[in-house]
Short mmCIF file of C-alpha atoms and ligand atoms in Angstrom, two decimals:
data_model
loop_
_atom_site.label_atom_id
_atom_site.label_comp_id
_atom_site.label_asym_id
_atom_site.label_seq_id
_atom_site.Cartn_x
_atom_site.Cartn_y
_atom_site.Cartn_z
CA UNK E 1 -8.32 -29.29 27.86
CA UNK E 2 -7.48 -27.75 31.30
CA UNK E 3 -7.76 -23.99 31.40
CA UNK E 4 -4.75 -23.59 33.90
CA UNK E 5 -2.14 -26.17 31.96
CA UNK E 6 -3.02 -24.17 28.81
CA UNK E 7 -2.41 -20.78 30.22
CA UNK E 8 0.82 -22.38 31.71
CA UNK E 9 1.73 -23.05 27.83
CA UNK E 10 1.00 -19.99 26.38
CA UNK E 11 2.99 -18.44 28.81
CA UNK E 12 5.74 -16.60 27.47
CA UNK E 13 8.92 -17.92 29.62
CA UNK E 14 10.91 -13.96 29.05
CA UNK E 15 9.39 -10.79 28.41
CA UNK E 16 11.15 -8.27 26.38
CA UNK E 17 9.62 -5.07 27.23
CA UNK E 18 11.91 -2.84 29.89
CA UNK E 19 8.41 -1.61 31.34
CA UNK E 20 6.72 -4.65 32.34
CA UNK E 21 6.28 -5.52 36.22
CA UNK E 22 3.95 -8.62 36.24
CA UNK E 23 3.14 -10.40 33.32
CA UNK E 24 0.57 -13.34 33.42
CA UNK E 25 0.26 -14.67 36.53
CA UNK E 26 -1.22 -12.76 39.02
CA UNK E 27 -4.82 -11.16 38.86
CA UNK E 28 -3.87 -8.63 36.70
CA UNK E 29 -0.41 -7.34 34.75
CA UNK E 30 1.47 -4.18 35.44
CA UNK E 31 3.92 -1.78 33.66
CA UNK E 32 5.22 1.56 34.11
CA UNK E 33 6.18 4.05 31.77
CA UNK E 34 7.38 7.63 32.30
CA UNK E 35 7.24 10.12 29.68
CA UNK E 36 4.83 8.00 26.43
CA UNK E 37 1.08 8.57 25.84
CA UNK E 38 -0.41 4.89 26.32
CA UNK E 39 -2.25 4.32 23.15
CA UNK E 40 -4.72 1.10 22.89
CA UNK E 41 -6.98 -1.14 20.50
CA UNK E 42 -8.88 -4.06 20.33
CA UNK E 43 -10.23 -5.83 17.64
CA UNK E 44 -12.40 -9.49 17.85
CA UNK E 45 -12.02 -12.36 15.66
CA UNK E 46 -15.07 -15.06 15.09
CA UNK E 47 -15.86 -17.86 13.26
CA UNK E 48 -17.85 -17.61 10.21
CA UNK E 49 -17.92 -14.00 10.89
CA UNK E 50 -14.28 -13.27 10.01
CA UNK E 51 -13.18 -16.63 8.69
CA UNK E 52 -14.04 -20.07 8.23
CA UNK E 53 -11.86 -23.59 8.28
CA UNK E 54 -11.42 -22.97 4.85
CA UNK E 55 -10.06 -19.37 4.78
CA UNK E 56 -7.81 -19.58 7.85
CA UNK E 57 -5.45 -22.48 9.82
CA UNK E 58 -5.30 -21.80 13.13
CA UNK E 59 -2.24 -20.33 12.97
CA UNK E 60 -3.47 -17.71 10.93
CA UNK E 61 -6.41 -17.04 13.25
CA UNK E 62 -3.88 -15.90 15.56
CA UNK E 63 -1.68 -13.90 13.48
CA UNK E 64 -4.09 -11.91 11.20
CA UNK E 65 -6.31 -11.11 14.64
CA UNK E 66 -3.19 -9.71 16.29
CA UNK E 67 -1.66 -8.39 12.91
CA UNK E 68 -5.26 -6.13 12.34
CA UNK E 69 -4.46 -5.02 16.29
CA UNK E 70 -1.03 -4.23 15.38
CA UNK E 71 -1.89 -2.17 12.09
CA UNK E 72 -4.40 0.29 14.51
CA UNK E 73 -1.21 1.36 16.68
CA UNK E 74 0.78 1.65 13.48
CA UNK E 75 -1.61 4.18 12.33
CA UNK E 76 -1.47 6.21 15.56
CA UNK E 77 1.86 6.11 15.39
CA UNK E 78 2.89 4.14 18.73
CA UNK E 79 5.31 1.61 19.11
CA UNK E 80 3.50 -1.83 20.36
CA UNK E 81 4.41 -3.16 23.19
CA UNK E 82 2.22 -5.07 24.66
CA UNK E 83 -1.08 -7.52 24.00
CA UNK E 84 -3.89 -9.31 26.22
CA UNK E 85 -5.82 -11.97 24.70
CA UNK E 86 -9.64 -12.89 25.39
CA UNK E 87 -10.70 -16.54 23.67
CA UNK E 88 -13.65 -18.52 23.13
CA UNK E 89 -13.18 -21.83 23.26
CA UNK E 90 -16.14 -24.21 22.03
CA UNK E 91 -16.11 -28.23 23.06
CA UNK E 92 -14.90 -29.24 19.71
CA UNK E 93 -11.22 -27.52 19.48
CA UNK E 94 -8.51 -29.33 20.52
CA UNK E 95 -5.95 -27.65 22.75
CA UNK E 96 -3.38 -28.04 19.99
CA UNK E 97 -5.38 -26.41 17.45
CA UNK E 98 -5.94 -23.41 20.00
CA UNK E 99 -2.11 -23.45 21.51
CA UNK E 100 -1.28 -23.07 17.65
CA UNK E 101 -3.49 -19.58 17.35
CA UNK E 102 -1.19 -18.54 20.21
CA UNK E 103 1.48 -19.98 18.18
CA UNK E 104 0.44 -17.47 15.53
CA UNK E 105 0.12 -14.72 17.57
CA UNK E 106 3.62 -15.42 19.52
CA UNK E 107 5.01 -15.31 15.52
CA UNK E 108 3.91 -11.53 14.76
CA UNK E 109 4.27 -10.59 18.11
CA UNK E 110 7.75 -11.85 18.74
CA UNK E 111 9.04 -9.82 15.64
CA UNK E 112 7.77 -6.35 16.84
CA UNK E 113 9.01 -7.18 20.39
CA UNK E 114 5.40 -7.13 22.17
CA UNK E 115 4.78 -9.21 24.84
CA UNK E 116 1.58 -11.45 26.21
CA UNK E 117 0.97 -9.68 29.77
CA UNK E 118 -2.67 -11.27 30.41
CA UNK E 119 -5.89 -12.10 29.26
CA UNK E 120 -9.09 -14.45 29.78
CA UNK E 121 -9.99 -18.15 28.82
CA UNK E 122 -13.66 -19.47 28.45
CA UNK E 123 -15.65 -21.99 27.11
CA UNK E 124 -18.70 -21.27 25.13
CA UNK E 125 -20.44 -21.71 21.59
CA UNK E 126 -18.37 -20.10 19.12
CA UNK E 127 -14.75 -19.05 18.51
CA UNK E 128 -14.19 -15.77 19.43
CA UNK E 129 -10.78 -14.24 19.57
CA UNK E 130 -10.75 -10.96 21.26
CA UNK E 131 -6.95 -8.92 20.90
CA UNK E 132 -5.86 -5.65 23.18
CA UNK E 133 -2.87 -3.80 21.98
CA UNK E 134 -1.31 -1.18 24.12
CA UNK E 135 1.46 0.90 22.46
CA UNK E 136 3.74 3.62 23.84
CA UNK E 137 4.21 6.61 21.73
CA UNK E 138 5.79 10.20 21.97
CA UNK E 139 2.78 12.71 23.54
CA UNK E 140 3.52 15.21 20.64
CA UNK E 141 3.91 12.43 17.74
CA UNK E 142 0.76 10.00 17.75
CA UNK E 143 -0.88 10.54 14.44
CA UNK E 144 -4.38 11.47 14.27
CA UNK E 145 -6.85 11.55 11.40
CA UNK E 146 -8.17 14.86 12.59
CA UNK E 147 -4.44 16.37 11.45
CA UNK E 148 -4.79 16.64 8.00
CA UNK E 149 -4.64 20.28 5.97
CA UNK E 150 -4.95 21.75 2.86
CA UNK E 151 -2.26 21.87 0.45
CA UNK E 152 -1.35 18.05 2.08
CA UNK E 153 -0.03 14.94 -0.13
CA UNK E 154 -2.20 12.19 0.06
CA UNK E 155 -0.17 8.78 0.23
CA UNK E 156 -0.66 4.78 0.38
CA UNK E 157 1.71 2.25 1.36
CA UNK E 158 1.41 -1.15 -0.16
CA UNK E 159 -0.69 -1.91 -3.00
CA UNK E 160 -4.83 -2.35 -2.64
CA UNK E 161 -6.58 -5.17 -3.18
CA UNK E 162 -4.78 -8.04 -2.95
CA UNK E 163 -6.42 -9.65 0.68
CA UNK E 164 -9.92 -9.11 -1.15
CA UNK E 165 -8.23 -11.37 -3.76
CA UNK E 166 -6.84 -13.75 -1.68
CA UNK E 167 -10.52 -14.08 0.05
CA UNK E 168 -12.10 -14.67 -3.76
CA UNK E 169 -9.69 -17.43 -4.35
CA UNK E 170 -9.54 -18.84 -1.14
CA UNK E 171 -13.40 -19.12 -1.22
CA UNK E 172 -14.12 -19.78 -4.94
CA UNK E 173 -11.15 -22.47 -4.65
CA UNK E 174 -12.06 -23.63 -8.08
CA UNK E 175 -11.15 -20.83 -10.19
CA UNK E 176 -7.47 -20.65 -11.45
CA UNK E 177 -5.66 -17.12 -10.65
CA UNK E 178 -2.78 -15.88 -11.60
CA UNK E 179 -0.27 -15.08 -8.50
CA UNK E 180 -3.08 -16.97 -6.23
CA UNK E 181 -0.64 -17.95 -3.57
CA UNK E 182 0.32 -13.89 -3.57
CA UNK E 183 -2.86 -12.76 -2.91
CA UNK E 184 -3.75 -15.89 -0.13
CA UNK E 185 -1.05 -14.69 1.72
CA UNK E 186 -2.29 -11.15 1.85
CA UNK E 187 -5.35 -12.19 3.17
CA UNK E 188 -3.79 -14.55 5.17
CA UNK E 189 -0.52 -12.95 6.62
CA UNK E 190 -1.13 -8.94 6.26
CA UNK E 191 1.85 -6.78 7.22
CA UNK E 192 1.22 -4.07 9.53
CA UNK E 193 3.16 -0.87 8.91
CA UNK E 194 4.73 -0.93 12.21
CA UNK E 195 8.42 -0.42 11.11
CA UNK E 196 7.34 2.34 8.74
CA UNK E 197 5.14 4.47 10.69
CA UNK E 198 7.44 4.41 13.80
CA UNK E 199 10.34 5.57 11.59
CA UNK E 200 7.99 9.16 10.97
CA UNK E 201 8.57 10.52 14.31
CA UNK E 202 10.74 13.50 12.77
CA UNK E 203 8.00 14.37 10.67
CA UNK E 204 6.24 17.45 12.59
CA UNK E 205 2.34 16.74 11.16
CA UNK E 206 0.91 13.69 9.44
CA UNK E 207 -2.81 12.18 9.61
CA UNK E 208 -2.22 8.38 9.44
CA UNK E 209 -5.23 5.48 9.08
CA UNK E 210 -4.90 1.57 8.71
CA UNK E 211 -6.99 0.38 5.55
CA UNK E 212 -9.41 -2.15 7.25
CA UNK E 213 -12.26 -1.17 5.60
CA UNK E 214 -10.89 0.01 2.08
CA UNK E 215 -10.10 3.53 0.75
CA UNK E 216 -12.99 5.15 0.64
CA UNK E 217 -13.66 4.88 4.16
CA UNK E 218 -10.99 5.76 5.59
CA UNK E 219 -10.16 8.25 3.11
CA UNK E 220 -13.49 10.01 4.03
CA UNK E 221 -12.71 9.14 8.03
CA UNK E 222 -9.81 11.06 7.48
CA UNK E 223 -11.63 14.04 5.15
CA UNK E 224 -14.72 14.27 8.02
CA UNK E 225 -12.42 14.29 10.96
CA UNK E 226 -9.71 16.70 9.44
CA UNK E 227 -12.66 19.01 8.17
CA UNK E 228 -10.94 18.99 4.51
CA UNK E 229 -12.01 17.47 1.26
CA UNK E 230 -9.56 14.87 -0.33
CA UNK E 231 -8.85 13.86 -4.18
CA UNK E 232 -7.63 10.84 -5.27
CA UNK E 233 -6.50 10.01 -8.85
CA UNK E 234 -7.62 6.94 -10.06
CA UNK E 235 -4.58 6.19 -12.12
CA UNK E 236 -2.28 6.97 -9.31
CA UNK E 237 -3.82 4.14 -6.96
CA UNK E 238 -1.23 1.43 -6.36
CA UNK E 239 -2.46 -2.43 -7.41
CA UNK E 240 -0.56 -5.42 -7.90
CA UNK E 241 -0.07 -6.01 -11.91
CA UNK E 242 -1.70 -9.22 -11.59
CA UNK E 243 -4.98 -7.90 -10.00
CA UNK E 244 -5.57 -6.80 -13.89
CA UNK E 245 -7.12 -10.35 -14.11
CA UNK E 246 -10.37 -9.85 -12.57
CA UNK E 247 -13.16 -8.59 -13.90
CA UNK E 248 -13.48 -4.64 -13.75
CA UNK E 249 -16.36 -4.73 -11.35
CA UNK E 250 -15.09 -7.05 -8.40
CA UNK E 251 -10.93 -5.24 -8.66
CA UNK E 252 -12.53 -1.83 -9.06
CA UNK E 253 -14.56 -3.03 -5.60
CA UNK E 254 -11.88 -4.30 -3.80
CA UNK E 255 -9.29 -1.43 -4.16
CA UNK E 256 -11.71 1.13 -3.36
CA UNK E 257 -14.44 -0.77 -0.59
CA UNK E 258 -12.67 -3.87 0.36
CA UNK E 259 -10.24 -3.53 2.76
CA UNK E 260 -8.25 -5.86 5.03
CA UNK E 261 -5.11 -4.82 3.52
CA UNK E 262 -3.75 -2.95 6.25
CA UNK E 263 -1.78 -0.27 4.59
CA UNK E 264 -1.94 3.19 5.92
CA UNK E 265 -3.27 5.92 4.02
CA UNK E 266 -1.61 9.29 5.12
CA UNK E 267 -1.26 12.95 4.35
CA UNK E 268 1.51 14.96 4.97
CA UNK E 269 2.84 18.57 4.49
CA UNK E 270 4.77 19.20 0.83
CA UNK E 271 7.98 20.29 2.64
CA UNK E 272 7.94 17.42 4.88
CA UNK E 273 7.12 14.08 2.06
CA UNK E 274 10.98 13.28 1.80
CA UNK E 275 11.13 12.64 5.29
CA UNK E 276 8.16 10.09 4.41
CA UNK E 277 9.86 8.67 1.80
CA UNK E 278 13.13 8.28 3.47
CA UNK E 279 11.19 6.37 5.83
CA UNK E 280 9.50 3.97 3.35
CA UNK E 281 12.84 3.84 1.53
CA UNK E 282 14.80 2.62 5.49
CA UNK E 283 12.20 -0.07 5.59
CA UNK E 284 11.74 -0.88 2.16
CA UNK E 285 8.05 -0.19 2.38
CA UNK E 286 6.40 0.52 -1.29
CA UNK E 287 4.77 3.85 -1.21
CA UNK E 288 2.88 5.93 -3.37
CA UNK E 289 1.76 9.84 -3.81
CA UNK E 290 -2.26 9.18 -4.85
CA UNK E 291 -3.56 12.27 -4.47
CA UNK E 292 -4.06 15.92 -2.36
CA UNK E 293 -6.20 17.74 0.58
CA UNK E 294 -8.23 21.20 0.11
CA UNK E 295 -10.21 23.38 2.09
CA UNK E 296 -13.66 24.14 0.70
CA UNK E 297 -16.50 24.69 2.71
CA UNK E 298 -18.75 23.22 0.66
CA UNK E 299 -17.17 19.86 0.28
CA UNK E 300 -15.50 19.16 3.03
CA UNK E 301 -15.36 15.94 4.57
CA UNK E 302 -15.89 14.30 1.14
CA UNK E 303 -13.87 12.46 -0.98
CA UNK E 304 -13.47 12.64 -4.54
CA UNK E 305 -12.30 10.13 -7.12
CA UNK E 306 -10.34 11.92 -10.39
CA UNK E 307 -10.38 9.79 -13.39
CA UNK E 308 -9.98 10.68 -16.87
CA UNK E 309 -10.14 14.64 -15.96
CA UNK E 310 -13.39 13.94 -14.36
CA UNK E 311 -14.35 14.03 -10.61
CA UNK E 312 -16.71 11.68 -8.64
CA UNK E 313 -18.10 11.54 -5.24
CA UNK E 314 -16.77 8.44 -3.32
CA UNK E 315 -19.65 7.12 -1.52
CA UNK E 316 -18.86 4.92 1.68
CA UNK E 317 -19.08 1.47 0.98
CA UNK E 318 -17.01 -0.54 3.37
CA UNK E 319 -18.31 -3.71 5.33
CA UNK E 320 -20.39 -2.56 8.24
CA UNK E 321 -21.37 -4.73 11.22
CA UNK E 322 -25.11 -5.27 12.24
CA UNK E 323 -26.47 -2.71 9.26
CA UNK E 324 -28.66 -5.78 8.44
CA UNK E 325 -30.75 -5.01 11.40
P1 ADP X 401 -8.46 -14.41 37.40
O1 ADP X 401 -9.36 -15.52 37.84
O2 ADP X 401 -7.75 -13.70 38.49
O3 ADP X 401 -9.11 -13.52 36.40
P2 ADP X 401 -7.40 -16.20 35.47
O4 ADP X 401 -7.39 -17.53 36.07
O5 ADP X 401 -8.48 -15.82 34.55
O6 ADP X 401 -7.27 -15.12 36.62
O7 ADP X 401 -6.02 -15.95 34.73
C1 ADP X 401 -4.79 -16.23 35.36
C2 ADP X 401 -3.70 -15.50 34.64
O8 ADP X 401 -3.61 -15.97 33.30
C3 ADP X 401 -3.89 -14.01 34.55
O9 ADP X 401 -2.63 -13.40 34.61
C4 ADP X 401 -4.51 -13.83 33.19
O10 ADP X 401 -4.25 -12.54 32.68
C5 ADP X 401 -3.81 -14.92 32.40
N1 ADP X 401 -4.62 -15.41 31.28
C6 ADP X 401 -5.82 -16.03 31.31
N2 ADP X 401 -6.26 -16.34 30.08
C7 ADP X 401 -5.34 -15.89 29.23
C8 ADP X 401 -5.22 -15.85 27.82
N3 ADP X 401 -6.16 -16.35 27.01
N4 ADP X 401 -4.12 -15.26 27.28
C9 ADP X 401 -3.17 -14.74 28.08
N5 ADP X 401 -3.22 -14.74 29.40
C10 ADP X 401 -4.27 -15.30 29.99
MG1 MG X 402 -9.93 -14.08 34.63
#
């Protein structure tokens, strides 16, 4: 594999964004843009880290990497436009297996209209897919988690769950589930809320966040930052009917610590929650009222579970990098 004849095929022939100057090609790419905040993420992908051969093709590599990339601009609010891709490459991948994780990439990316403006090719020991988004979005509408209030709806798009269930049957491959090709392709192919969350912009406030890490997180991310305390109701918390097949203890885990769905959890004024559901109703994204913000300045920044007229404390749980150290 040549690095130059594979950047030549991964080059994409048109670009579709109005703003772009210079693509790939030159030592760096340019755009313009007049009135937008320039909003950006990056996420890395590596083997045995984030999958193995036998959770992910290739393919997939590319568009769950980009897809989790995606899902961060959704929940600030900005419209994707463009991505830059860093990669990895040891000795023993073909160039076929890695032009078809640009392949995957190209797949996601083509249907939100983003375009490949640059990025870096190595060789080294391990996989290692690194993604930069870079989304445009209105200076007064990007979506922070610091905007929530008291007296907010707390919502979820999507049901919970389901990738942590794809991940148990892709790995335990010899257990029979019910709806097993559902949940692979939720681990597999996650659908960032682009569409949805772009459709908000005539909502005045709303505190938005992309459920990598699972509920509890990010519903306390969202509790800390806004200075508010948040209560979910257990009973309200969307999940596919068939994840009623696992055992209490691994569902109960993966709706509320396991992440990798990438739906947004949100809050939003009373007055304003049928302009949110107008929204999910446009782009026939399932969404679901699970709960409401307070002020109290002895619990703030915590969340807390309701379930069977009692409260709990939701304790953080969520994967977390290098806490084995
Ligand atoms: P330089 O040596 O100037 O850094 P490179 O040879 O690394 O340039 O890259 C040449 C062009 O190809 C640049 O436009 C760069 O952004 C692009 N490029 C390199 N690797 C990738 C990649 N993995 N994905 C997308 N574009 C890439
Ligand atoms: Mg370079």
């Amino acid at each position: 594999m040549n690095e130059f004849s594979l950047i030549n095929k991964i080059k994409q022939k048109n670009y579709k964004q109005a703003g772009l100057i210079k693509g790939v090609g030159d030592d760096a790419a340019v755009f313009s843009n007049n009135n937008s905040h320039i909003v950006t993420a990056i996420d890395t992908f590596t083997e045995n880290v984030h999958f193995t051969k036998k959770t992910l093709s290739s393919k997939q590599i590319g568009y769950r990497v980009l897809a989790a990339n995606l899902s961060d601009l959704a929940a600030m609010g900005a419209k994707p436009a463009y991505y830059l891709v860093s990669i990895v490459i040891p000795d023993n991948w073909t160039e076929s297996n890695i032009l078809s994780i640009f392949q995957g990439m190209n797949e996601i990316a083509s249907r939100y209209h983003v375009d490949l403006i640059g990025g870096d090719t190595v060789s080294g020991e391990k996989l290692t897919v690194t993604v930069t988004v870079i989304g445009l979005c209105h200076p007064k509408k990007v979506r922070y988690r610091s905007d929530a209030q008291a007296g907010d709806i707390v919502f979820i798009t999507g049901t919970l769950g389901d990738a942590q269930a794809g991940l148990y049957s892709l790995v335990n491959d010899e257990v029979s589930v019910q709806d097993k090709a559902y949940f692979i392709k939720r681990h597999q192919r996650p659908t960032p809320r682009i569409t949805f969350s772009n459709l908000l912009e005539n909502v005045k406030r709303l505190s938005l966040n992309d459920i990598s890490d699972g509920i509890t997180n990010e519903a306390a991310e969202i509790a800390e930052a806004s200075q508010v305390t948040i209560h979910l109701c257990d009973e309200n918390i969307p999940i596919h009917p068939s994840l009623q097949q696992f055992p209490y203890q691994l569902k109960n885990n993966w709706i509320y610590n396991g992440g990798e769905d990438f739906e947004l959890i949100g809050t939003v004024a009373r007055e304003e929650w049928a302009k949110v559901k107008e929204a999910a109703n446009k782009t026939k994204t399932p969404i679901t009222k699970v709960g409401y913000v307070t002020y109290n300045s002895e619990t703030n920044g915590n969340v807390y579970l309701w379930k069977n007229n009692k409260k709990e404390r939701l304790i953080k749980k969520g994967y977390t990098h290098l806490s084995r150290r």
